[in-house]
């Protein structure tokens, strides 16, 4: 509906994320939780059914690796912050990027638009 926006608000999930609380998840999923318009940071949500290391790798549209972030994930939703900088500490340009998340539960990927 163009008049009201899109999607359904999950207030409990939003509160849990803001308070750092995690509820159990049954599948490995990844979602883009948000982009802070003031400081060019992006937050990914990596949901793991059990504790597992995970790596988020970000690529530019040419397929070149921009940044790799490794976590020791816990069971539940793991917020992972990317500061919008490449491996050399330089803020990347506005554009379309691809992220790939690898864990013991598989590999997931998607694209997103980064605006600084």
XYZ file of N, CA and C in Angstrom:
348
model
N 0.847 -1.171 0.000
C 0.000 0.000 0.000
C 0.893 1.234 0.000
N 0.784 2.059 -1.031
C 1.657 3.220 -1.163
C 1.344 4.319 -0.150
N 0.138 4.338 0.404
C -0.240 5.373 1.362
C 0.269 5.097 2.769
N 0.489 3.846 3.092
C 0.853 3.487 4.464
C 2.227 2.870 4.595
N 2.943 2.667 3.535
C 4.246 2.022 3.636
C 4.135 0.553 3.328
N 5.148 -0.203 3.713
C 5.170 -1.630 3.403
C 5.657 -2.396 4.606
N 5.134 -3.582 4.798
C 5.621 -4.446 5.865
C 4.809 -4.339 7.128
N 5.158 -5.176 8.080
C 4.461 -5.231 9.350
C 5.495 -5.047 10.459
N 5.229 -4.183 11.388
C 6.159 -3.914 12.480
C 6.114 -5.064 13.475
N 7.292 -5.577 13.829
C 7.418 -6.583 14.874
C 8.004 -5.863 16.087
N 7.120 -5.298 16.909
C 7.556 -4.471 18.036
C 8.390 -5.252 19.045
N 8.050 -6.506 19.286
C 8.809 -7.321 20.235
C 10.238 -7.514 19.730
N 10.379 -7.837 18.441
C 11.697 -8.027 17.864
C 12.508 -6.724 17.917
N 11.870 -5.614 17.592
C 12.560 -4.315 17.634
C 13.047 -4.005 19.047
N 12.224 -4.283 20.038
C 12.613 -4.050 21.425
C 13.762 -4.959 21.831
N 13.699 -6.233 21.439
C 14.779 -7.160 21.760
C 16.100 -6.707 21.151
N 16.068 -6.259 19.904
C 17.280 -5.791 19.243
C 17.842 -4.579 19.967
N 16.972 -3.641 20.326
C 17.446 -2.419 20.983
C 18.001 -2.701 22.372
N 17.508 -3.755 23.024
C 17.979 -4.088 24.369
C 19.056 -5.168 24.358
N 19.422 -5.660 23.181
C 20.456 -6.681 23.089
C 19.998 -8.056 23.536
N 18.677 -8.278 23.557
C 18.117 -9.568 23.950
C 17.834 -10.353 22.678
N 18.023 -11.653 22.746
C 17.775 -12.469 21.569
C 16.825 -13.607 21.899
N 15.886 -13.866 20.992
C 15.005 -15.011 21.188
C 15.499 -16.145 20.290
N 15.168 -17.375 20.617
C 15.648 -18.506 19.823
C 15.178 -18.427 18.365
N 16.019 -18.873 17.467
C 15.649 -18.934 16.056
C 15.803 -20.377 15.596
N 15.053 -20.746 14.568
C 15.091 -22.132 14.117
C 15.860 -22.313 12.819
N 16.245 -21.217 12.163
C 16.936 -21.338 10.878
C 17.994 -20.250 10.745
N 18.982 -20.532 9.936
C 20.035 -19.572 9.610
C 19.462 -18.564 8.617
N 19.382 -17.308 9.017
C 18.885 -16.246 8.145
C 19.735 -14.999 8.325
N 19.672 -14.138 7.335
C 20.379 -12.863 7.395
C 19.436 -11.783 6.896
N 19.459 -10.651 7.550
C 18.623 -9.532 7.136
C 19.377 -8.231 7.343
N 19.011 -7.251 6.585
C 19.565 -5.917 6.764
C 18.692 -5.233 7.805
N 19.251 -4.976 8.982
C 18.469 -4.394 10.065
C 18.313 -2.892 9.925
N 19.287 -2.247 9.300
C 19.139 -0.806 9.152
C 20.404 -0.113 8.712
N 20.210 1.104 8.284
C 21.295 1.974 7.854
C 21.120 3.276 8.588
N 22.157 3.709 9.299
C 22.096 4.981 10.011
C 22.421 6.097 9.030
N 21.468 6.991 8.759
C 21.702 8.045 7.772
C 22.699 9.107 8.218
N 23.053 9.113 9.493
C 23.929 10.166 9.998
C 25.406 9.788 10.003
N 25.717 8.496 10.078
C 27.128 8.141 10.159
C 27.546 7.016 9.209
N 26.744 6.709 8.210
C 27.086 5.734 7.161
C 27.379 4.341 7.695
N 26.690 3.915 8.757
C 26.856 2.558 9.248
C 25.675 1.688 8.800
N 25.957 0.417 8.597
C 24.941 -0.552 8.200
C 24.943 -1.658 9.246
N 23.756 -2.094 9.675
C 23.655 -3.182 10.634
C 22.993 -4.385 9.967
N 23.706 -5.510 9.985
C 23.185 -6.772 9.478
C 22.709 -7.592 10.669
N 21.665 -8.361 10.482
C 21.201 -9.289 11.510
C 21.471 -10.710 11.055
N 22.358 -11.400 11.750
C 22.688 -12.782 11.423
C 22.013 -13.662 12.475
N 20.982 -14.401 12.056
C 20.253 -15.270 12.974
C 20.805 -16.689 12.866
N 21.242 -17.212 14.004
C 21.840 -18.551 14.049
C 21.038 -19.435 15.000
N 20.696 -20.666 14.580
C 19.950 -21.555 15.472
C 20.789 -22.065 16.648
N 22.110 -22.094 16.488
C 23.044 -22.512 17.541
C 24.310 -21.663 17.417
N 25.104 -21.579 18.479
C 26.348 -20.808 18.376
C 27.218 -21.294 17.218
N 27.786 -20.341 16.488
C 28.623 -20.676 15.341
C 29.411 -19.450 14.925
N 30.657 -19.636 14.494
C 31.352 -18.501 13.886
C 30.673 -18.168 12.561
N 30.735 -16.917 12.176
C 30.165 -16.484 10.898
C 31.035 -15.366 10.336
N 31.047 -15.268 9.027
C 31.808 -14.223 8.355
C 30.911 -13.517 7.360
N 30.857 -12.193 7.451
C 30.153 -11.376 6.466
C 31.214 -10.765 5.570
N 31.091 -11.006 4.273
C 32.002 -10.418 3.303
C 31.193 -9.513 2.395
N 31.670 -8.293 2.218
C 30.978 -7.298 1.398
C 31.772 -7.078 0.123
N 31.056 -7.092 -1.001
C 31.665 -6.923 -2.324
C 31.032 -5.727 -3.030
N 31.816 -5.058 -3.865
C 31.232 -4.006 -4.694
C 30.563 -4.656 -5.902
N 29.931 -3.856 -6.740
C 29.174 -4.377 -7.870
C 30.072 -5.053 -8.911
N 31.384 -4.795 -8.871
C 32.321 -5.442 -9.781
C 32.800 -6.795 -9.254
N 32.344 -7.153 -8.041
C 32.746 -8.426 -7.447
C 34.029 -8.357 -6.648
N 34.542 -7.152 -6.442
C 35.773 -6.982 -5.662
C 35.436 -6.941 -4.174
N 36.207 -7.678 -3.370
C 35.963 -7.691 -1.935
C 36.278 -6.321 -1.344
N 35.347 -5.828 -0.547
C 35.497 -4.528 0.097
C 35.877 -4.693 1.569
N 35.177 -5.590 2.262
C 35.387 -5.761 3.705
C 34.952 -7.155 4.129
N 35.640 -7.712 5.113
C 35.262 -8.989 5.701
C 35.178 -8.799 7.212
N 34.072 -9.248 7.798
C 33.847 -9.113 9.239
C 33.543 -10.496 9.795
N 34.318 -10.942 10.763
C 34.104 -12.253 11.384
C 33.539 -12.071 12.783
N 32.617 -12.959 13.151
C 32.028 -12.922 14.492
C 32.027 -14.324 15.077
N 31.997 -14.410 16.383
C 31.714 -15.656 17.087
C 30.253 -15.558 17.494
N 29.379 -16.004 16.607
C 27.946 -15.814 16.807
C 27.366 -16.689 17.896
N 26.368 -16.159 18.563
C 25.636 -16.910 19.573
C 24.292 -17.331 18.986
N 23.603 -18.188 19.663
C 22.292 -18.635 19.219
C 21.310 -17.475 19.301
N 20.641 -17.191 18.194
C 19.702 -16.081 18.148
C 20.159 -15.045 17.142
N 19.632 -13.848 17.280
C 19.939 -12.770 16.345
C 21.206 -12.040 16.772
N 22.190 -12.008 15.875
C 23.473 -11.341 16.125
C 23.545 -10.076 15.282
N 23.422 -8.890 15.884
C 23.595 -7.669 15.096
C 25.082 -7.459 14.790
N 25.382 -7.199 13.523
C 26.768 -6.992 13.089
C 26.837 -5.633 12.412
N 27.667 -4.758 12.936
C 27.787 -3.393 12.432
C 28.933 -3.282 11.433
N 28.645 -2.666 10.295
C 29.686 -2.323 9.315
C 29.724 -0.811 9.243
N 30.904 -0.242 9.409
C 31.054 1.214 9.465
C 31.143 1.875 8.091
N 30.928 1.123 7.027
C 30.965 1.707 5.687
C 32.372 1.919 5.150
N 33.355 1.312 5.797
C 34.747 1.477 5.367
C 35.287 0.170 4.797
N 36.241 0.306 3.890
C 36.874 -0.885 3.316
C 37.987 -1.369 4.242
N 38.740 -2.367 3.801
C 39.819 -2.939 4.619
C 40.915 -1.925 4.932
N 41.030 -0.860 4.122
C 42.046 0.173 4.336
C 41.536 1.336 5.177
N 40.294 1.251 5.662
C 39.734 2.301 6.503
C 39.145 3.478 5.745
N 38.973 3.330 4.443
C 38.419 4.409 3.615
C 36.930 4.160 3.415
N 36.108 5.197 3.632
C 34.670 5.070 3.430
C 34.383 4.791 1.962
N 33.576 3.774 1.718
C 33.281 3.373 0.349
C 32.305 4.348 -0.297
N 32.229 4.288 -1.614
C 31.350 5.174 -2.380
C 29.901 4.694 -2.294
N 28.993 5.616 -2.534
C 27.584 5.273 -2.652
C 27.406 4.311 -3.817
N 26.591 3.286 -3.626
C 26.347 2.343 -4.709
C 25.712 1.063 -4.227
N 25.608 0.107 -5.134
C 25.048 -1.202 -4.836
C 26.179 -2.125 -4.405
N 25.958 -2.848 -3.320
C 26.935 -3.784 -2.782
C 26.261 -5.131 -2.551
N 27.055 -6.169 -2.490
C 26.571 -7.523 -2.235
C 27.213 -8.000 -0.941
N 26.422 -8.634 -0.083
C 27.014 -9.245 1.100
C 26.801 -10.752 1.049
N 27.784 -11.469 1.573
C 27.766 -12.945 1.623
C 28.058 -13.326 3.059
N 27.198 -14.135 3.639
C 27.386 -14.581 5.017
C 27.596 -16.080 5.013
N 28.699 -16.507 5.623
C 29.031 -17.921 5.693
C 29.114 -18.335 7.157
N 28.444 -19.434 7.489
C 28.499 -19.991 8.841
C 28.507 -21.508 8.728
N 28.497 -22.172 9.870
C 28.414 -23.629 9.872
C 27.079 -24.131 9.318
N 26.109 -23.244 9.172
C 24.773 -23.612 8.712
C 24.557 -23.342 7.227
N 25.554 -22.797 6.547
C 25.430 -22.567 5.118
C 25.945 -21.201 4.696
N 25.562 -20.825 3.489
C 25.975 -19.554 2.902
C 24.734 -18.835 2.391
N 24.608 -17.566 2.749
C 23.506 -16.722 2.281
C 24.092 -15.454 1.682
N 23.376 -14.863 0.740
C 23.854 -13.614 0.152
C 22.681 -12.773 -0.324
N 22.927 -11.490 -0.458
C 21.915 -10.550 -0.941
C 22.623 -9.262 -1.331
N 21.880 -8.329 -1.877
C 22.475 -7.037 -2.248
C 21.766 -5.925 -1.482
N 22.430 -4.783 -1.407
C 21.857 -3.616 -0.730
C 22.466 -2.362 -1.332
N 21.811 -1.254 -1.090
C 22.306 0.033 -1.562
C 22.934 0.756 -0.375
N 24.165 1.203 -0.569
C 24.868 1.960 0.465
C 24.867 3.428 0.051
N 24.360 4.289 0.906
C 24.336 5.731 0.645
C 25.044 6.403 1.801
N 26.031 7.210 1.445
C 26.754 7.904 2.522
C 26.450 9.364 2.546
